Amino acid sequence: MPDETKDREAPGAVSEASGKKPGSLLTGVAFTYCPGSGCTHGSLNRLLAGIIGELGIRSKVILVGPVGCAEGIVKYIDVDAVEAPHGRATAVATGIKRSLPDRVVITYQGDGDLAAIGIAEVMHAATRGERISTVFLNNTVFGMTGGQMAPTSLIGQRTTTTPFGRDAQLSGMPFHVAEILTRLPGTAYVARTAMNSTANVAVTREAILRALEAQMQDRGFSIVEVMGICPVGWKMTPRDANTHLADQIIGEYPLQLFKDCVGSCDGGTGDGQVGPWTGDGGRGPQG
Amino acid sequence: MTRHLMKGCEAFAEATVRAGCHCFFGYPITPQSEVMEYLSWRLRDFPDGVFLQAESEVAAINMVYGAAAAGRRAMTSSSGPGISLMQEGLSYLAGAELPCLVANFCRTGPGLGGVEGSQCDYLQATRSGGHGGYRLLTLAPSTVQEMVHLTVLAFELAEQYRTPAMIFSDGILAQLAEPVSFDDLLVVTHPKPWAVTGADGRARNRIPRHFFSEASETDGLDPETVARYRAMTGKGPATPLIEAERLNLTLAEKYRRMAKEEARWEVIGDGTDFLLVAFGTIARVCEEVLDWLAGEGIRARLFRPITIFPFPSEALARAAAGVERVHVVEMNEGQMIDDVRIAVGREKPIGFYGRTAGGVLRVGEIGRAITGALARREIHA
């Protein structure tokens, strides 16, 4: 069986360095996320690898990857991993967790994978209170296939399949995953964060730690929706993309702790401990 | 020997338990919902028992994918429309080389069809029902007792070959109650060092392995396949295989090995007037058709494929060598005829009789259809 260290980059690819540090759980395989674009996947992969390493749970973690740009993660983090069919990560994770209840099972999914084709699987996994944790990167677009509209795209957002901007009459309204899952009694932890500032990265880190804690405490389904940027898919510079995230996207998708049943729970009605993050959304206090 | 009177569905479910499969994920569909009803209480007998009613067949097969990846014996059971929804998952299971068992208790089709038994999913089962050109090791029992034995065998072969396996049956056998014994079942398991269980003091495991790098070594492939690849590409021994090609060469080699080692069949009777070919439920009806034909002065023999993938081609060729004519009977419109034609060659006439309405074809009906076709020297394909 081939060893990780033999994995190679695509010939001639200018890949973003994975930034592997000593003790990190990154495999050292070079990231192939759009190089130099500012894509959020790289930093979120690195953050998750750091968290698993820090918790010392490599021997217990099973990572389930999606289909889409986010699938890269299974190559980059040095843990047991399964690549799921498009949208089916939470069903695959359910099969793993039910088989091995004392392991820590994490799915990593994008918004095309989770909010479009995989919404039934995630709704039911959440409703059943599956003891799995989902890290959900929402960049409001299908990235890998070239920037098509996602259920999460904003009204007016120009994509390759909404060249005149998303029209609600034609294509419906933006899909709010965190708000919907919060209302399901099976969820133990629901938060929405972003990765666009040092403060927000710290909040994301705390949220993922908390989501994993919810799983390890056997509380139910946990999910962190991380708002990210896709400058290539959005056809923006990284700087403009970050401005767009702070000015437009976070307006539609407020960064918030929706539900936290770690330690104790009110029965999971969604009326538990909720509130806005102290994180600044990348542009100063919002009041 | 203890014998129980059980429906095919329930005997199948019990057989999976006896085979050491304590992991079931499924979704209700007639005519086999009793499989999951049975397992919903039966799997509670085991500390490691996992029973989950999924939200769809799509979810169910992916839960099987997860459980199989985690190293468990896992299975699901369904019927036509549900099996169609599982095809994506089956393709992934085949591509990831994960062992599992899927049962198809076939109903009529296409579309919603009806709940009566048929064999209308033969092509789907034997020809790569999902994308990508994979095969399922597919076993077609003709009695409830045989279903029990083939179920246990299917788990063994699935693990041996690292492939999804299928029990291909129908709504008739699912609902037919027969005396059945679970004595003397031979349960063989294979180690699963590849399973994702948490990388505890070892290098990590990755499923599917071919996905995880852009190039790979030739280890795990037999020298003949590697030599074939070298010849095809003109590449030197140091050049890694392209991953997609490595996977497909691995699968092709596996399917060739299955064809050589795992083809199973039965020949009943020794008449030489013609050869009857039938599988599954209708094959046992055809056993009686032999007697009916004998009453008409016609001496035939019956060839019954037990595996429909791999199809027992060579055995059928041998069985057909001494007869001038072959007659196929199926509960569909002749989906197996291609396989029979390949086995017996271009020259030999093949007649066919089948019904697609669902339910059992009667002995006299088949007998008269055959004698009529014989008289007309009808050739179907």
mmCIF file of C-alpha atoms in Angstrom, chain A residues 4-287:
data_model
loop_
_atom_site.group_PDB
_atom_site.id
_atom_site.type_symbol
_atom_site.label_atom_id
_atom_site.label_comp_id
_atom_site.label_asym_id
_atom_site.label_seq_id
_atom_site.Cartn_x
_atom_site.Cartn_y
_atom_site.Cartn_z
ATOM 1 C CA GLU A 4 1.468 9.120 2.352
ATOM 2 C CA THR A 5 4.965 10.372 1.960
ATOM 3 C CA LYS A 6 4.936 9.058 -1.583
ATOM 4 C CA ASP A 7 1.863 11.108 -2.480
ATOM 5 C CA ARG A 8 2.782 13.586 -5.121
ATOM 6 C CA GLU A 9 1.549 16.895 -6.318
ATOM 7 C CA ALA A 10 0.077 17.146 -9.770
ATOM 8 C CA PRO A 11 2.975 17.857 -12.106
ATOM 9 C CA GLY A 12 3.567 21.570 -12.451
ATOM 10 C CA ALA A 13 0.913 22.553 -9.928
ATOM 11 C CA VAL A 14 1.726 25.626 -7.881
ATOM 12 C CA SER A 15 0.216 24.359 -4.676
ATOM 13 C CA GLU A 16 -0.247 26.233 -1.486
ATOM 14 C CA ALA A 17 2.185 24.904 1.083
ATOM 15 C CA SER A 18 0.287 22.968 3.729
ATOM 16 C CA GLY A 19 2.295 24.722 6.428
ATOM 17 C CA LYS A 20 2.979 21.479 8.296
ATOM 18 C CA LYS A 21 4.471 22.108 11.701
ATOM 19 C CA PRO A 22 6.216 19.593 13.946
ATOM 20 C CA GLY A 23 3.583 17.611 15.864
ATOM 21 C CA SER A 24 0.831 18.720 13.524
ATOM 22 C CA LEU A 25 -1.566 16.144 12.152
ATOM 23 C CA LEU A 26 -1.233 17.518 8.632
ATOM 24 C CA THR A 27 0.102 14.802 6.358
ATOM 25 C CA GLY A 28 2.457 17.170 4.574
ATOM 26 C CA VAL A 29 0.714 16.532 1.267
ATOM 27 C CA ALA A 30 0.568 19.906 -0.485
ATOM 28 C CA PHE A 31 -2.845 21.550 -0.540
ATOM 29 C CA THR A 32 -4.397 21.717 -3.983
ATOM 30 C CA TYR A 33 -7.035 24.278 -3.037
ATOM 31 C CA CYS A 34 -6.861 27.151 -5.566
ATOM 32 C CA PRO A 35 -3.330 28.340 -4.873
ATOM 33 C CA GLY A 36 -2.892 31.852 -3.549
ATOM 34 C CA SER A 37 -6.632 32.533 -3.789
ATOM 35 C CA GLY A 38 -7.367 32.929 -0.107
ATOM 36 C CA CYS A 39 -9.729 29.929 -0.174
ATOM 37 C CA THR A 40 -10.941 29.237 3.365
ATOM 38 C CA HIS A 41 -10.528 25.455 3.099
ATOM 39 C CA GLY A 42 -6.760 25.570 3.643
ATOM 40 C CA SER A 43 -6.943 27.494 6.899
ATOM 41 C CA LEU A 44 -9.938 25.490 8.137
ATOM 42 C CA ASN A 45 -8.173 22.171 7.343
ATOM 43 C CA ARG A 46 -5.137 23.408 9.218
ATOM 44 C CA LEU A 47 -7.285 24.492 12.160
ATOM 45 C CA LEU A 48 -9.050 21.124 12.363
ATOM 46 C CA ALA A 49 -5.757 19.221 12.124
ATOM 47 C CA GLY A 50 -4.447 21.355 14.983
ATOM 48 C CA ILE A 51 -7.517 20.724 17.141
ATOM 49 C CA ILE A 52 -7.378 16.929 16.688
ATOM 50 C CA GLY A 53 -3.666 16.977 17.456
ATOM 51 C CA GLU A 54 -4.153 19.185 20.492
ATOM 52 C CA LEU A 55 -6.884 16.944 21.915
ATOM 53 C CA GLY A 56 -4.652 13.915 21.399
ATOM 54 C CA ILE A 57 -7.488 11.933 19.822
ATOM 55 C CA ARG A 58 -5.833 10.799 16.565
ATOM 56 C CA SER A 59 -6.318 7.160 17.600
ATOM 57 C CA LYS A 60 -10.068 7.715 17.979
ATOM 58 C CA VAL A 61 -10.909 10.010 15.083
ATOM 59 C CA ILE A 62 -12.534 8.870 11.863
ATOM 60 C CA LEU A 63 -12.936 11.657 9.341
ATOM 61 C CA VAL A 64 -15.567 11.510 6.612
ATOM 62 C CA GLY A 65 -14.927 13.645 3.557
ATOM 63 C CA PRO A 66 -17.504 14.941 1.088
ATOM 64 C CA VAL A 67 -17.478 15.501 -2.661
ATOM 65 C CA GLY A 68 -16.456 18.950 -3.847
ATOM 66 C CA CYS A 69 -13.435 21.105 -3.039
ATOM 67 C CA ALA A 70 -13.775 20.063 0.596
ATOM 68 C CA GLU A 71 -12.900 16.438 -0.276
ATOM 69 C CA GLY A 72 -9.235 17.429 -0.183
ATOM 70 C CA ILE A 73 -9.277 17.269 3.585
ATOM 71 C CA VAL A 74 -9.073 13.480 3.669
ATOM 72 C CA LYS A 75 -5.665 13.721 2.019
ATOM 73 C CA TYR A 76 -4.334 16.412 4.292
ATOM 74 C CA ILE A 77 -5.105 15.271 7.843
ATOM 75 C CA ASP A 78 -3.298 12.238 9.192
ATOM 76 C CA VAL A 79 -6.259 10.336 10.615
ATOM 77 C CA ASP A 80 -8.335 7.375 9.444
ATOM 78 C CA ALA A 81 -10.597 8.730 6.724
ATOM 79 C CA VAL A 82 -13.408 7.736 4.407
ATOM 80 C CA GLU A 83 -14.464 9.515 1.259
ATOM 81 C CA ALA A 84 -18.281 9.591 1.092
ATOM 82 C CA PRO A 85 -20.466 9.940 -1.996
ATOM 83 C CA HIS A 86 -21.762 13.454 -2.712
ATOM 84 C CA GLY A 87 -24.025 14.591 0.126
ATOM 85 C CA ARG A 88 -23.908 11.305 2.005
ATOM 86 C CA ALA A 89 -21.224 12.090 4.584
ATOM 87 C CA THR A 90 -23.588 12.151 7.546
ATOM 88 C CA ALA A 91 -25.136 8.811 6.494
ATOM 89 C CA VAL A 92 -21.666 7.264 6.146
ATOM 90 C CA ALA A 93 -20.700 8.807 9.497
ATOM 91 C CA THR A 94 -23.850 7.323 11.034
ATOM 92 C CA GLY A 95 -22.804 3.859 9.849
ATOM 93 C CA ILE A 96 -19.336 4.335 11.331
ATOM 94 C CA LYS A 97 -20.483 5.790 14.640
ATOM 95 C CA ARG A 98 -23.137 3.128 15.189
ATOM 96 C CA SER A 99 -20.484 0.505 14.472
ATOM 97 C CA LEU A 100 -17.844 2.048 16.709
ATOM 98 C CA PRO A 101 -19.693 4.174 19.287
ATOM 99 C CA ASP A 102 -16.601 5.167 21.267
ATOM 100 C CA ARG A 103 -14.825 6.783 18.306
ATOM 101 C CA VAL A 104 -14.959 10.449 17.385
ATOM 102 C CA VAL A 105 -16.559 10.761 13.959
ATOM 103 C CA ILE A 106 -16.271 14.048 12.083
ATOM 104 C CA THR A 107 -17.719 15.005 8.718
ATOM 105 C CA TYR A 108 -16.298 17.900 6.730
ATOM 106 C CA GLN A 109 -18.645 19.236 4.067
ATOM 107 C CA GLY A 110 -19.216 22.202 1.808
ATOM 108 C CA ASP A 111 -22.532 23.901 1.124
ATOM 109 C CA GLY A 112 -23.161 22.192 -2.216
ATOM 110 C CA ASP A 113 -22.614 18.826 -0.574
ATOM 111 C CA LEU A 114 -24.496 19.471 2.667
ATOM 112 C CA ALA A 115 -27.170 22.073 1.891
ATOM 113 C CA ALA A 116 -28.155 20.858 -1.592
ATOM 114 C CA ILE A 117 -27.809 17.151 -2.302
ATOM 115 C CA GLY A 118 -27.114 16.101 1.285
ATOM 116 C CA ILE A 119 -29.801 17.999 3.155
ATOM 117 C CA ALA A 120 -31.977 14.934 3.791
ATOM 118 C CA GLU A 121 -29.059 13.014 5.272
ATOM 119 C CA VAL A 122 -27.966 15.858 7.542
ATOM 120 C CA MET A 123 -31.530 16.641 8.696
ATOM 121 C CA HIS A 124 -32.141 13.025 9.645
ATOM 122 C CA ALA A 125 -28.740 12.490 11.237
ATOM 123 C CA ALA A 126 -29.416 15.620 13.297
ATOM 124 C CA THR A 127 -32.958 14.523 14.123
ATOM 125 C CA ARG A 128 -31.713 11.152 15.310
ATOM 126 C CA GLY A 129 -29.182 12.957 17.449
ATOM 127 C CA GLU A 130 -26.326 11.006 15.894
ATOM 128 C CA ARG A 131 -23.220 11.478 17.991
ATOM 129 C CA ILE A 132 -21.233 12.933 15.136
ATOM 130 C CA SER A 133 -19.780 16.380 14.505
ATOM 131 C CA THR A 134 -20.031 18.240 11.220
ATOM 132 C CA VAL A 135 -17.694 21.013 10.159
ATOM 133 C CA PHE A 136 -19.592 22.760 7.397
ATOM 134 C CA LEU A 137 -17.812 25.300 5.227
ATOM 135 C CA ASN A 138 -20.371 27.576 3.607
ATOM 136 C CA ASN A 139 -18.958 29.777 0.856
ATOM 137 C CA THR A 140 -22.323 30.240 -0.924
ATOM 138 C CA VAL A 141 -21.188 28.609 -4.157
ATOM 139 C CA PHE A 142 -20.330 25.278 -5.835
ATOM 140 C CA GLY A 143 -16.575 25.738 -5.976
ATOM 141 C CA MET A 144 -15.154 22.604 -7.571
ATOM 142 C CA THR A 145 -17.549 22.542 -10.514
ATOM 143 C CA GLY A 146 -16.735 26.126 -11.395
ATOM 144 C CA GLY A 147 -18.833 28.520 -9.346
ATOM 145 C CA GLN A 148 -22.474 27.570 -9.842
ATOM 146 C CA MET A 149 -25.323 28.720 -7.603
ATOM 147 C CA ALA A 150 -25.713 26.885 -4.300
ATOM 148 C CA PRO A 151 -28.834 26.833 -2.095
ATOM 149 C CA THR A 152 -26.872 29.227 0.125
ATOM 150 C CA SER A 153 -26.122 31.804 -2.604
ATOM 151 C CA LEU A 154 -27.326 35.315 -1.765
ATOM 152 C CA ILE A 155 -30.134 37.029 -3.643
ATOM 153 C CA GLY A 156 -28.468 38.923 -6.454
ATOM 154 C CA GLN A 157 -25.299 36.805 -6.313
ATOM 155 C CA ARG A 158 -23.799 36.313 -9.749
ATOM 156 C CA THR A 159 -22.692 32.749 -10.388
ATOM 157 C CA THR A 160 -22.120 30.771 -13.575
ATOM 158 C CA THR A 161 -25.725 29.540 -13.410
ATOM 159 C CA THR A 162 -27.192 32.849 -12.206
ATOM 160 C CA PRO A 163 -25.293 35.179 -14.564
ATOM 161 C CA PHE A 164 -27.817 37.956 -13.938
ATOM 162 C CA GLY A 165 -27.766 37.469 -10.178
ATOM 163 C CA ARG A 166 -29.826 35.020 -8.107
ATOM 164 C CA ASP A 167 -33.487 35.806 -8.604
ATOM 165 C CA ALA A 168 -35.662 34.601 -5.732
ATOM 166 C CA GLN A 169 -38.638 34.134 -8.066
ATOM 167 C CA LEU A 170 -36.626 31.798 -10.270
ATOM 168 C CA SER A 171 -34.169 30.168 -7.878
ATOM 169 C CA GLY A 172 -35.599 30.517 -4.409
ATOM 170 C CA MET A 173 -34.213 32.041 -1.258
ATOM 171 C CA PRO A 174 -30.911 31.499 0.573
ATOM 172 C CA PHE A 175 -30.892 28.370 2.719
ATOM 173 C CA HIS A 176 -30.077 28.767 6.422
ATOM 174 C CA VAL A 177 -28.653 25.489 7.648
ATOM 175 C CA ALA A 178 -27.740 26.466 11.205
ATOM 176 C CA GLU A 179 -31.107 28.066 11.950
ATOM 177 C CA ILE A 180 -32.984 25.029 10.661
ATOM 178 C CA LEU A 181 -30.852 22.459 12.473
ATOM 179 C CA THR A 182 -31.136 24.448 15.706
ATOM 180 C CA ARG A 183 -34.856 23.698 15.732
ATOM 181 C CA LEU A 184 -34.289 19.947 15.578
ATOM 182 C CA PRO A 185 -34.361 18.354 19.034
ATOM 183 C CA GLY A 186 -31.514 15.980 18.152
ATOM 184 C CA THR A 187 -28.896 18.709 17.802
ATOM 185 C CA ALA A 188 -26.711 19.351 20.832
ATOM 186 C CA TYR A 189 -24.522 22.096 19.480
ATOM 187 C CA VAL A 190 -25.099 24.521 16.604
ATOM 188 C CA ALA A 191 -22.954 27.528 15.854
ATOM 189 C CA ARG A 192 -22.106 29.753 12.926
ATOM 190 C CA THR A 193 -18.670 31.314 12.716
ATOM 191 C CA ALA A 194 -16.282 32.757 10.147
ATOM 192 C CA MET A 195 -12.567 32.621 9.403
ATOM 193 C CA ASN A 196 -12.014 36.205 8.261
ATOM 194 C CA SER A 197 -10.164 37.625 11.248
ATOM 195 C CA THR A 198 -7.901 36.392 14.001
ATOM 196 C CA ALA A 199 -10.730 36.850 16.470
ATOM 197 C CA ASN A 200 -13.142 34.860 14.320
ATOM 198 C CA VAL A 201 -10.629 32.064 13.777
ATOM 199 C CA ALA A 202 -10.326 31.839 17.564
ATOM 200 C CA VAL A 203 -14.122 31.650 17.850
ATOM 201 C CA THR A 204 -14.243 28.947 15.161
ATOM 202 C CA ARG A 205 -11.608 27.012 17.060
ATOM 203 C CA GLU A 206 -13.628 27.232 20.274
ATOM 204 C CA ALA A 207 -16.794 26.227 18.437
ATOM 205 C CA ILE A 208 -15.199 23.119 16.886
ATOM 206 C CA LEU A 209 -13.757 22.130 20.264
ATOM 207 C CA ARG A 210 -17.211 22.531 21.774
ATOM 208 C CA ALA A 211 -18.848 20.529 18.973
ATOM 209 C CA LEU A 212 -16.409 17.657 19.550
ATOM 210 C CA GLU A 213 -17.043 17.922 23.286
ATOM 211 C CA ALA A 214 -20.791 17.588 22.624
ATOM 212 C CA GLN A 215 -20.066 14.364 20.751
ATOM 213 C CA MET A 216 -17.707 12.980 23.376
ATOM 214 C CA GLN A 217 -20.282 13.764 26.077
ATOM 215 C CA ASP A 218 -22.836 11.801 24.031
ATOM 216 C CA ARG A 219 -25.157 14.812 23.787
ATOM 217 C CA GLY A 220 -26.256 14.514 20.177
ATOM 218 C CA PHE A 221 -25.496 15.946 16.765
ATOM 219 C CA SER A 222 -23.165 18.921 16.594
ATOM 220 C CA ILE A 223 -22.413 21.265 13.726
ATOM 221 C CA VAL A 224 -20.286 24.336 13.152
ATOM 222 C CA GLU A 225 -21.245 26.300 10.050
ATOM 223 C CA VAL A 226 -18.164 28.231 9.016
ATOM 224 C CA MET A 227 -18.686 31.101 6.591
ATOM 225 C CA GLY A 228 -15.842 31.138 4.101
ATOM 226 C CA ILE A 229 -14.745 32.819 0.917
ATOM 227 C CA CYS A 230 -14.289 31.417 -2.582
ATOM 228 C CA PRO A 231 -12.547 34.240 -4.466
ATOM 229 C CA VAL A 232 -12.106 32.145 -7.614
ATOM 230 C CA GLY A 233 -15.742 31.062 -7.653
ATOM 231 C CA TRP A 234 -16.872 34.564 -6.807
ATOM 232 C CA LYS A 235 -14.462 36.062 -9.358
ATOM 233 C CA MET A 236 -13.082 38.471 -6.766
ATOM 234 C CA THR A 237 -9.697 39.280 -5.339
ATOM 235 C CA PRO A 238 -9.148 37.823 -1.858
ATOM 236 C CA ARG A 239 -9.437 41.348 -0.436
ATOM 237 C CA ASP A 240 -12.766 42.015 -2.174
ATOM 238 C CA ALA A 241 -13.996 38.583 -1.173
ATOM 239 C CA ASN A 242 -13.306 39.301 2.476
ATOM 240 C CA THR A 243 -15.102 42.629 2.201
ATOM 241 C CA HIS A 244 -18.050 40.851 0.571
ATOM 242 C CA LEU A 245 -18.093 38.318 3.403
ATOM 243 C CA ALA A 246 -18.097 40.984 6.091
ATOM 244 C CA ASP A 247 -20.522 43.375 4.341
ATOM 245 C CA GLN A 248 -22.992 41.044 2.657
ATOM 246 C CA ILE A 249 -22.724 37.417 3.678
ATOM 247 C CA ILE A 250 -22.594 37.854 7.426
ATOM 248 C CA GLY A 251 -25.644 40.087 7.093
ATOM 249 C CA GLU A 252 -27.574 37.190 5.574
ATOM 250 C CA TYR A 253 -25.937 34.551 7.763
ATOM 251 C CA PRO A 254 -25.309 36.114 11.188
ATOM 252 C CA LEU A 255 -22.462 34.661 13.208
ATOM 253 C CA GLN A 256 -24.094 33.187 16.245
ATOM 254 C CA LEU A 257 -24.080 30.485 18.853
ATOM 255 C CA PHE A 258 -27.487 28.941 18.298
ATOM 256 C CA LYS A 259 -27.485 26.046 20.706
ATOM 257 C CA ASP A 260 -25.111 24.601 23.265
ATOM 258 C CA CYS A 261 -26.024 21.501 25.222
ATOM 259 C CA VAL A 262 -22.499 20.698 26.349
ATOM 260 C CA GLY A 263 -22.511 19.964 30.064
ATOM 261 C CA SER A 264 -26.242 20.391 30.349
ATOM 262 C CA CYS A 265 -29.162 20.737 28.051
ATOM 263 C CA ASP A 266 -32.642 22.132 28.201
ATOM 264 C CA GLY A 267 -33.942 19.206 26.203
ATOM 265 C CA GLY A 268 -32.812 20.598 22.941
ATOM 266 C CA THR A 269 -35.768 22.764 22.040
ATOM 267 C CA GLY A 270 -33.478 25.320 20.488
ATOM 268 C CA ASP A 271 -34.321 27.830 23.177
ATOM 269 C CA GLY A 272 -31.246 27.046 25.219
ATOM 270 C CA GLN A 273 -28.102 29.045 25.530
ATOM 271 C CA VAL A 274 -27.918 31.163 22.402
ATOM 272 C CA GLY A 275 -26.547 34.528 21.470
ATOM 273 C CA PRO A 276 -24.273 36.487 19.155
ATOM 274 C CA TRP A 277 -20.564 35.822 19.180
ATOM 275 C CA THR A 278 -18.222 38.254 20.752
ATOM 276 C CA GLY A 279 -16.241 37.891 17.530
ATOM 277 C CA ASP A 280 -16.340 41.055 15.438
ATOM 278 C CA GLY A 281 -17.331 39.614 12.061
ATOM 279 C CA GLY A 282 -14.103 41.005 10.682
ATOM 280 C CA ARG A 283 -15.125 44.641 10.641
ATOM 281 C CA GLY A 284 -15.467 45.839 14.171
ATOM 282 C CA PRO A 285 -18.278 45.611 16.694
ATOM 283 C CA GLN A 286 -21.759 45.351 15.231
ATOM 284 C CA GLY A 287 -23.681 46.226 18.372
#
